[in-house]
mmCIF file of C-alpha atoms in Angstrom:
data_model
loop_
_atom_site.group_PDB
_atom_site.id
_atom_site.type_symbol
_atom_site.label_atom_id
_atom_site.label_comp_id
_atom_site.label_asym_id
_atom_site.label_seq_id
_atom_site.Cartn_x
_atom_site.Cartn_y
_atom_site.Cartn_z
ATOM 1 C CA UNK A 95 -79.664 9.993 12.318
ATOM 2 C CA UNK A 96 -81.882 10.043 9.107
ATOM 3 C CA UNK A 97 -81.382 13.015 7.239
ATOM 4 C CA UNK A 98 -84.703 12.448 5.277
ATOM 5 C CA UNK A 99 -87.971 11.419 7.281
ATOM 6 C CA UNK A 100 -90.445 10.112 5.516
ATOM 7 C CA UNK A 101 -94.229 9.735 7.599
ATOM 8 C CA UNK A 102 -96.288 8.079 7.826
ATOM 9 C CA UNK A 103 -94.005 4.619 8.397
ATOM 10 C CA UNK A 104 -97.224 2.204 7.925
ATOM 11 C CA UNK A 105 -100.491 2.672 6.079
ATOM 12 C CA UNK A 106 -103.119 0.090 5.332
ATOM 13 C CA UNK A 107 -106.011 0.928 3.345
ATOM 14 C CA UNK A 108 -108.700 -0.254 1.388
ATOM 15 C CA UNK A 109 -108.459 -0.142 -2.637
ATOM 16 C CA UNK A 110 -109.847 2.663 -3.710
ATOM 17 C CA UNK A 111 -109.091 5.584 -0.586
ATOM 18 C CA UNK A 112 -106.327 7.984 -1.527
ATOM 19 C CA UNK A 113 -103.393 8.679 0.522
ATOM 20 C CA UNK A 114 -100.050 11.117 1.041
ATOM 21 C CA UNK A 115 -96.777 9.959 1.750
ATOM 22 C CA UNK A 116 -94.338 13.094 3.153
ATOM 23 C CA UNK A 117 -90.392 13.082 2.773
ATOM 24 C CA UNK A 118 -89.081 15.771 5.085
ATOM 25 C CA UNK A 119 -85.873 17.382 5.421
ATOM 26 C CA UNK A 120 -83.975 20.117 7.019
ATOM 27 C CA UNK A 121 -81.803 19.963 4.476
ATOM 28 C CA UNK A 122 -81.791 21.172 0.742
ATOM 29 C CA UNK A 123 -81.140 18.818 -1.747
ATOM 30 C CA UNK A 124 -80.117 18.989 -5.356
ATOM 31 C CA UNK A 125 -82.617 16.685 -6.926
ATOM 32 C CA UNK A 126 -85.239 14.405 -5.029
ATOM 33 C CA UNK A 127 -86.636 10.794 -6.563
ATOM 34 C CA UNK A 128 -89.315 8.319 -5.324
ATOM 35 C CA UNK A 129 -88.717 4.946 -5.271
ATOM 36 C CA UNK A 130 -90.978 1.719 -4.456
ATOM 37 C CA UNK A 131 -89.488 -1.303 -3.438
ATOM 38 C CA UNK A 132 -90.659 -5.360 -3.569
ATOM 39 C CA UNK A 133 -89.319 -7.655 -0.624
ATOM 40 C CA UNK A 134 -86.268 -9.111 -1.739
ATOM 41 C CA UNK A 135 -85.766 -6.672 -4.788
ATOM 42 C CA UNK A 136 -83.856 -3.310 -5.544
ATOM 43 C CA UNK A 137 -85.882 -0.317 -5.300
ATOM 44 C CA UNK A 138 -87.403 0.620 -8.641
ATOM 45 C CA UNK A 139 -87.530 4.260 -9.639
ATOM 46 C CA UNK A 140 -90.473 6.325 -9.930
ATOM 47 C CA UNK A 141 -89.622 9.979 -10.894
ATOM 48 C CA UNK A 142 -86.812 12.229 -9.906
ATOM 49 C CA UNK A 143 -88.136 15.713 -9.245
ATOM 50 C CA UNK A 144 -85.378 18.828 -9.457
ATOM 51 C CA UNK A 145 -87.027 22.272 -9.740
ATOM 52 C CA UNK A 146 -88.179 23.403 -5.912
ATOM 53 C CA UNK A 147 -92.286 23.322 -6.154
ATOM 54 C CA UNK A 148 -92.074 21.242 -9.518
ATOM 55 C CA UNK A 149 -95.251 18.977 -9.450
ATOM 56 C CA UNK A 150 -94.981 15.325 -11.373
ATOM 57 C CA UNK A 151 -97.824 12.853 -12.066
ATOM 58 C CA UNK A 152 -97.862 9.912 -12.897
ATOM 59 C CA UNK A 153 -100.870 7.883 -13.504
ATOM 60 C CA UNK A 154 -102.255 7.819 -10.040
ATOM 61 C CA UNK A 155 -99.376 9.224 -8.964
ATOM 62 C CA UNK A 156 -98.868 12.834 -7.890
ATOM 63 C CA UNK A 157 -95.139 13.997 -6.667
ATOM 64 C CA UNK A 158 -94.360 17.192 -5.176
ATOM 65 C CA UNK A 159 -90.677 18.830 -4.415
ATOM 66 C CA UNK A 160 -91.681 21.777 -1.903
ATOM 67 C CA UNK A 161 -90.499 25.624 -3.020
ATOM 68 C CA UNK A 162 -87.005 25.346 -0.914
ATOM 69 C CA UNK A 163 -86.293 21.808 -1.735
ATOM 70 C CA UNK A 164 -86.016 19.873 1.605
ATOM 71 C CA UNK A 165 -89.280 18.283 1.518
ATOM 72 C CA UNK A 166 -91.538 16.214 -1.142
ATOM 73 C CA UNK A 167 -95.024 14.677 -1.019
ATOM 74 C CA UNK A 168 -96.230 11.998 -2.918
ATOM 75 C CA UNK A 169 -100.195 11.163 -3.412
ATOM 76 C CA UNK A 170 -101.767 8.366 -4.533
ATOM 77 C CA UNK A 171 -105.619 8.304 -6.089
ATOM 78 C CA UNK A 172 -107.597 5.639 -5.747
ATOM 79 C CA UNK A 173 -105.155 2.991 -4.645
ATOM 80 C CA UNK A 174 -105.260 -0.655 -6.035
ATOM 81 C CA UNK A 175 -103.646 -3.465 -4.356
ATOM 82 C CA UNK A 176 -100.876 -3.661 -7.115
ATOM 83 C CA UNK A 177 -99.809 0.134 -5.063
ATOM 84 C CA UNK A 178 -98.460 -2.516 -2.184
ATOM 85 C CA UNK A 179 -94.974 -2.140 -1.165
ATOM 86 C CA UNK A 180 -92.449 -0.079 0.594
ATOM 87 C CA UNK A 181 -92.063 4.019 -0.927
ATOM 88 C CA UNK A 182 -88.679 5.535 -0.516
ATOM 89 C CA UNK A 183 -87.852 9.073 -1.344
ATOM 90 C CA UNK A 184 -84.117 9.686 -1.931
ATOM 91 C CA UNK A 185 -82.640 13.313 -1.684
ATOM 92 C CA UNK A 186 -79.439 14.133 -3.804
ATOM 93 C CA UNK A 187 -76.342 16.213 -2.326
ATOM 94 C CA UNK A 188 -73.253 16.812 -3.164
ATOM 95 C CA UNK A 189 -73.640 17.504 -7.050
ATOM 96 C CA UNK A 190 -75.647 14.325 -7.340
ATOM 97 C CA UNK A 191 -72.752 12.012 -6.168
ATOM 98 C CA UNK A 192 -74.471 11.475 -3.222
ATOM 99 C CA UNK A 193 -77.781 10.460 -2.188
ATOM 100 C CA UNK A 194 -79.501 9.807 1.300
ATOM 101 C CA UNK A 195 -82.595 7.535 1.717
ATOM 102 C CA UNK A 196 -85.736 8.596 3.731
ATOM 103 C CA UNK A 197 -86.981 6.237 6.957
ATOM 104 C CA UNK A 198 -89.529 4.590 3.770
ATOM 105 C CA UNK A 199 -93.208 3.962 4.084
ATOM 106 C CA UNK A 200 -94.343 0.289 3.916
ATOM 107 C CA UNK A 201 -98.381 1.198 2.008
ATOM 108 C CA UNK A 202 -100.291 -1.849 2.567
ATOM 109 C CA UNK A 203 -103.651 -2.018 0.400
ATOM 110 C CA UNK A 204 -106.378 -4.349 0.977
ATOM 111 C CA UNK A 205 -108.615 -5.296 -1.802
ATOM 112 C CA UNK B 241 -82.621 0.502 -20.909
ATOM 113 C CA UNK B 242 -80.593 0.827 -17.811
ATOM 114 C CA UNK B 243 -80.398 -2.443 -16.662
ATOM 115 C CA UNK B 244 -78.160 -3.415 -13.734
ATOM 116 C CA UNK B 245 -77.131 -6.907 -12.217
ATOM 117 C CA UNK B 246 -75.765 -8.395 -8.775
ATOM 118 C CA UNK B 247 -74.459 -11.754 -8.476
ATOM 119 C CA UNK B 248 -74.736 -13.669 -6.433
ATOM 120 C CA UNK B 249 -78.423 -12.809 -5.344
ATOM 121 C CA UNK B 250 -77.851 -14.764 -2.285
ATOM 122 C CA UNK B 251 -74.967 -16.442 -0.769
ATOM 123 C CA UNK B 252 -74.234 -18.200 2.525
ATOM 124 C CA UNK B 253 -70.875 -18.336 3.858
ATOM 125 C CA UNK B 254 -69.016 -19.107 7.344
ATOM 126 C CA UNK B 255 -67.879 -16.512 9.784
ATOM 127 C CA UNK B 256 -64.435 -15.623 8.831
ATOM 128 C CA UNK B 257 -64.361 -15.890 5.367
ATOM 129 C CA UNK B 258 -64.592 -14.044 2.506
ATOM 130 C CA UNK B 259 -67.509 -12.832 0.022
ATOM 131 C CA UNK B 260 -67.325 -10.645 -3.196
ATOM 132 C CA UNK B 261 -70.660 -9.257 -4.643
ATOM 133 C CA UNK B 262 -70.473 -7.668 -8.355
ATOM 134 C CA UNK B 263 -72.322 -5.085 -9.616
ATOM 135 C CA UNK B 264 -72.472 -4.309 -13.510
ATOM 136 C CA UNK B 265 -74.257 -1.853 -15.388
ATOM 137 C CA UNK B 266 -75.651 -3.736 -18.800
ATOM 138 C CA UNK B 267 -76.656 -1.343 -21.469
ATOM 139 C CA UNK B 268 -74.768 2.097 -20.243
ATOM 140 C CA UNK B 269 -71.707 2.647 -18.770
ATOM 141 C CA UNK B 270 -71.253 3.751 -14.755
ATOM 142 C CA UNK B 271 -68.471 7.052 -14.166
ATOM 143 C CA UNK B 272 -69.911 6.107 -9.943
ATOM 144 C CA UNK B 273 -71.636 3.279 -8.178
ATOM 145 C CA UNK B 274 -72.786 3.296 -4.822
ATOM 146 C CA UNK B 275 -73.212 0.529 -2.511
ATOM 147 C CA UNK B 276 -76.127 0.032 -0.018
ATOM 148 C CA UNK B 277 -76.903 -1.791 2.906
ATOM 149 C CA UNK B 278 -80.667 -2.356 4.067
ATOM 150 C CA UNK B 279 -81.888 -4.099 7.075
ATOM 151 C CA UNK B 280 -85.098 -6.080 7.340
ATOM 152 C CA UNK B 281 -88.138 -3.647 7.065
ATOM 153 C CA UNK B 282 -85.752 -0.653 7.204
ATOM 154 C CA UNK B 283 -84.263 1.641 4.637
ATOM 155 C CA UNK B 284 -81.257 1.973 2.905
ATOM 156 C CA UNK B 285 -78.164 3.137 4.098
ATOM 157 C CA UNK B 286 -75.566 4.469 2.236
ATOM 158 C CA UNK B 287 -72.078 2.604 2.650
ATOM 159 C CA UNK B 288 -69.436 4.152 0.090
ATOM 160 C CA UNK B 289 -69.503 5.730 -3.350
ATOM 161 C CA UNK B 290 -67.238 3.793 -5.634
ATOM 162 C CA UNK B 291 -65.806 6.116 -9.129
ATOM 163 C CA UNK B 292 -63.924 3.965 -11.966
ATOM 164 C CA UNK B 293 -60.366 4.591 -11.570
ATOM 165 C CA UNK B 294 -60.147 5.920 -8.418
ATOM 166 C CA UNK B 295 -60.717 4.987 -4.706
ATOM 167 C CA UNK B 296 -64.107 4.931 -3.325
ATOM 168 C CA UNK B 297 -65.360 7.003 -0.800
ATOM 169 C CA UNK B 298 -66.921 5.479 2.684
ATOM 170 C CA UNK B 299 -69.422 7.024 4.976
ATOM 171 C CA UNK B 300 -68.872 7.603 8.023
ATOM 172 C CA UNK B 301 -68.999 4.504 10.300
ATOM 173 C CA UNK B 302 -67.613 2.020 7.783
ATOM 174 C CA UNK B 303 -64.966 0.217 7.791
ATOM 175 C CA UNK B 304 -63.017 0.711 4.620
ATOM 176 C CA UNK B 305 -60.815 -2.294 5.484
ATOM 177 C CA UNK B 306 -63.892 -4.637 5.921
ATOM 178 C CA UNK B 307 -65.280 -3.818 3.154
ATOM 179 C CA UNK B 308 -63.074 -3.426 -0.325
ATOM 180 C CA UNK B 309 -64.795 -1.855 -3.181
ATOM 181 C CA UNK B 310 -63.357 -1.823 -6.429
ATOM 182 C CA UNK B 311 -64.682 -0.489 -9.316
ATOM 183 C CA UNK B 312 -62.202 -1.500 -12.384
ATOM 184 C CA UNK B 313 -64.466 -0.402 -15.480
ATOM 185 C CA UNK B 314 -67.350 1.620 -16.262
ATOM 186 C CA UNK B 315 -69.359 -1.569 -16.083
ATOM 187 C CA UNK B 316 -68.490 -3.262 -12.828
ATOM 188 C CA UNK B 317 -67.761 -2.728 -9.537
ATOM 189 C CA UNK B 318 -67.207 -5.004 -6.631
ATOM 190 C CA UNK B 319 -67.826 -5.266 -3.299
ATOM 191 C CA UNK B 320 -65.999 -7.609 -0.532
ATOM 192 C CA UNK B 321 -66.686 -8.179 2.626
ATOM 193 C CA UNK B 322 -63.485 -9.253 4.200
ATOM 194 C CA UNK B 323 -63.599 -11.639 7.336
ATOM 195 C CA UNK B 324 -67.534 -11.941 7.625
ATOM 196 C CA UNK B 325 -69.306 -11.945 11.057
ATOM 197 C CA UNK B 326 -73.054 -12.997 11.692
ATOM 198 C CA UNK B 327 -73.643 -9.163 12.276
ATOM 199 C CA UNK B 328 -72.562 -8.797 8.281
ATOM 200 C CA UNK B 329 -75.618 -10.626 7.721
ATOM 201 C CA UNK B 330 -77.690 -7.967 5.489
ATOM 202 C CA UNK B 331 -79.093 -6.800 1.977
ATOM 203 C CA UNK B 332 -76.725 -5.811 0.146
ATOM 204 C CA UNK B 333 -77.735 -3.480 -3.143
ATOM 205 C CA UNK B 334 -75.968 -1.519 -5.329
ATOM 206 C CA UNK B 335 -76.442 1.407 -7.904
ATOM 207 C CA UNK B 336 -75.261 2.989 -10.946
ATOM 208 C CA UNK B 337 -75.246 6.608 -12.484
ATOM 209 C CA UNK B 338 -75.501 6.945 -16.163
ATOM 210 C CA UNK B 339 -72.640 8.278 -17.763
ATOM 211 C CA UNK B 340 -75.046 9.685 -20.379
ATOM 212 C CA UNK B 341 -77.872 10.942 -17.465
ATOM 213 C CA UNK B 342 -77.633 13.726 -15.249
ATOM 214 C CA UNK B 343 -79.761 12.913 -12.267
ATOM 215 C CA UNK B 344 -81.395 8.664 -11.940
ATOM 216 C CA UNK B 345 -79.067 6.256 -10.379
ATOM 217 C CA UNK B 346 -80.517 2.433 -11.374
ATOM 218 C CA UNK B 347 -80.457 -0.105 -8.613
ATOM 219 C CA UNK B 348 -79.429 -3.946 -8.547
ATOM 220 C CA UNK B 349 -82.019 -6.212 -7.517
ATOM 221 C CA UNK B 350 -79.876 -7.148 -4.412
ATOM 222 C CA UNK B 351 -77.438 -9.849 -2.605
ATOM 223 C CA UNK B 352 -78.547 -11.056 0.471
ATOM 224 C CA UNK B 353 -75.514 -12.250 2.412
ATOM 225 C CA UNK B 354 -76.170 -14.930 5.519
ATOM 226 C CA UNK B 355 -72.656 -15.099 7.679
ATOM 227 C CA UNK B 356 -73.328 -18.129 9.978
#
C-alpha cells in the first residue's frame, strides 16, 4: 500500500498548457520534497517544502505543502518539452530518517 | 555540491551468485543512506535505512539476509544481494543525508541489476 498517492499517473500535453500534479496523504509528514526523474537516472531534487501551507516557486514551478501537512501540489506554467519526465513527491517521517515515495506522475509534453 | 556515485551502473550476473553495489557520498559526508528499489515505470520503494556504525534497518517485507547492507564510513555504503534470482532483477538506487543538512537526501544515478 502507497502511503503517498500522487494523481494524475499520466499527462500528455502540448508545450505551453499548464498543469497540477497532487501528492496526497493521510498521513502527516515532517518535511515533503519533489523530485523529477530521467529513465535510467536517480531522481533529481526539486525543493523540499517543511512549513504546512508554505508555497515554493521555482521558475515555472509552483509547490505547495497543504496547512496539515499530508498533501502537496505542484504546478507547472507554460510547460516546455524539457518539463518531460517522471515527478515524484517524497514525504519525510520519522525525524527525517525516513522517507516514503508517492505512486509518481510520468508528464509527457509534446512540442 | 552533493554529489553521490553507484558503481557498477549496470551489471549482469547468473542466478545464484553474488552482486555488491556501492554507494559513496563525494563532497559531504553521510551519518544515513537509504537504499531503493524501483520497478519499470513505477516508483520507488524503500528497502532499508543503512547508519555508519551501526546495523541498518529493513522495511518490512525484506529480507535482511538477502540483502546485506553495510555502511563502514560516512562516505560509503554497500549493498549485496546474496544468491540472486531473475525476480532480483531491478533498479537499484541509493541516497545520502548530509551530515551538515537537515532535510535533502541526494540520490545515486542508479545500478540496474539483470539476474539471468
Amino acid at each position: 500500500t502507497q502511503l503517498l498517492e500522487q494523481s494524475p499517473q499520466f499527462l500528455s500535453i502540448q508545450e505551453g498548457e499548464n498543469l497540477t500534479v497532487y501528492c496526497n496523504s493521510s498521513s502527516v509528514f515532517s518535511s515533503l520534497q519533489w523530485y523529477r526523474q530521467e529513465p535510467g537516472e536517480g531522481p533529481v531534487l526539486l525543493v523540499t517544502v517543511v512549513t504546512g501551507g508554505e508555497v515554493k516557486k521555482l521558475k515555472r514551478l509552483t509547490f505547495q505543502f497543504g496547512d496539515a501537512r499530508k498533501d502537496s501540489s505542484l504546478h507547472i506554467t507554460a510547460a516546455q518539452p524539457g518539463d518531460t519526465g517522471l515527478y515524484l513527491c517524497a514525504g519525510a517521517k520519522d525525524n527525517f530518517n525516513k522517507f516514503y515515495f508517492g505512486s509518481g506522475t510520468k508528464l509527457n509534453v509534446k512540442p | 555540491g552533493a554529489v553521490v556515485s553507484q558503481h557498477p551502473s549496470w551489471v549482469i550476473c547468473k542466478s545464484g551468485t553474488s552482486v555488491k553495489i556501492e554507494c559513496r557520498s563525494l563532497d559531504f559526508q553521510a551519518t544515513t543512506m537509504f537504499w531503493y528499489r524501483q520497478f519499470p515505470k513505477q516508483s520507488l520503494m524503500l528497502m532499508a535505512t543503512s547508519n555508519e556504525g551501526s546495523k541498518a534497518t529493513y522495511e518490512q517485507g525484506v529480507e535482511k539476509d538477502k540483502f546485506l547492507i553495510n555502511h563502514a564510513s560516512l562516505t560509503l555504503s554497500t549493498l549485496t544481494v546474496t544468491s540472486a534470482h531473475p525476480e532480483d532483477s531491478s533498479f537499484y538506487i541509493c541516497s545520502a543525508r548530509d551530515l551538515g543538512g537537515q532535510y535533502e537526501q541526494y540520490f545515486g544515478p542508479g545500478t540496474r541489476l539483470t539476474v539471468t
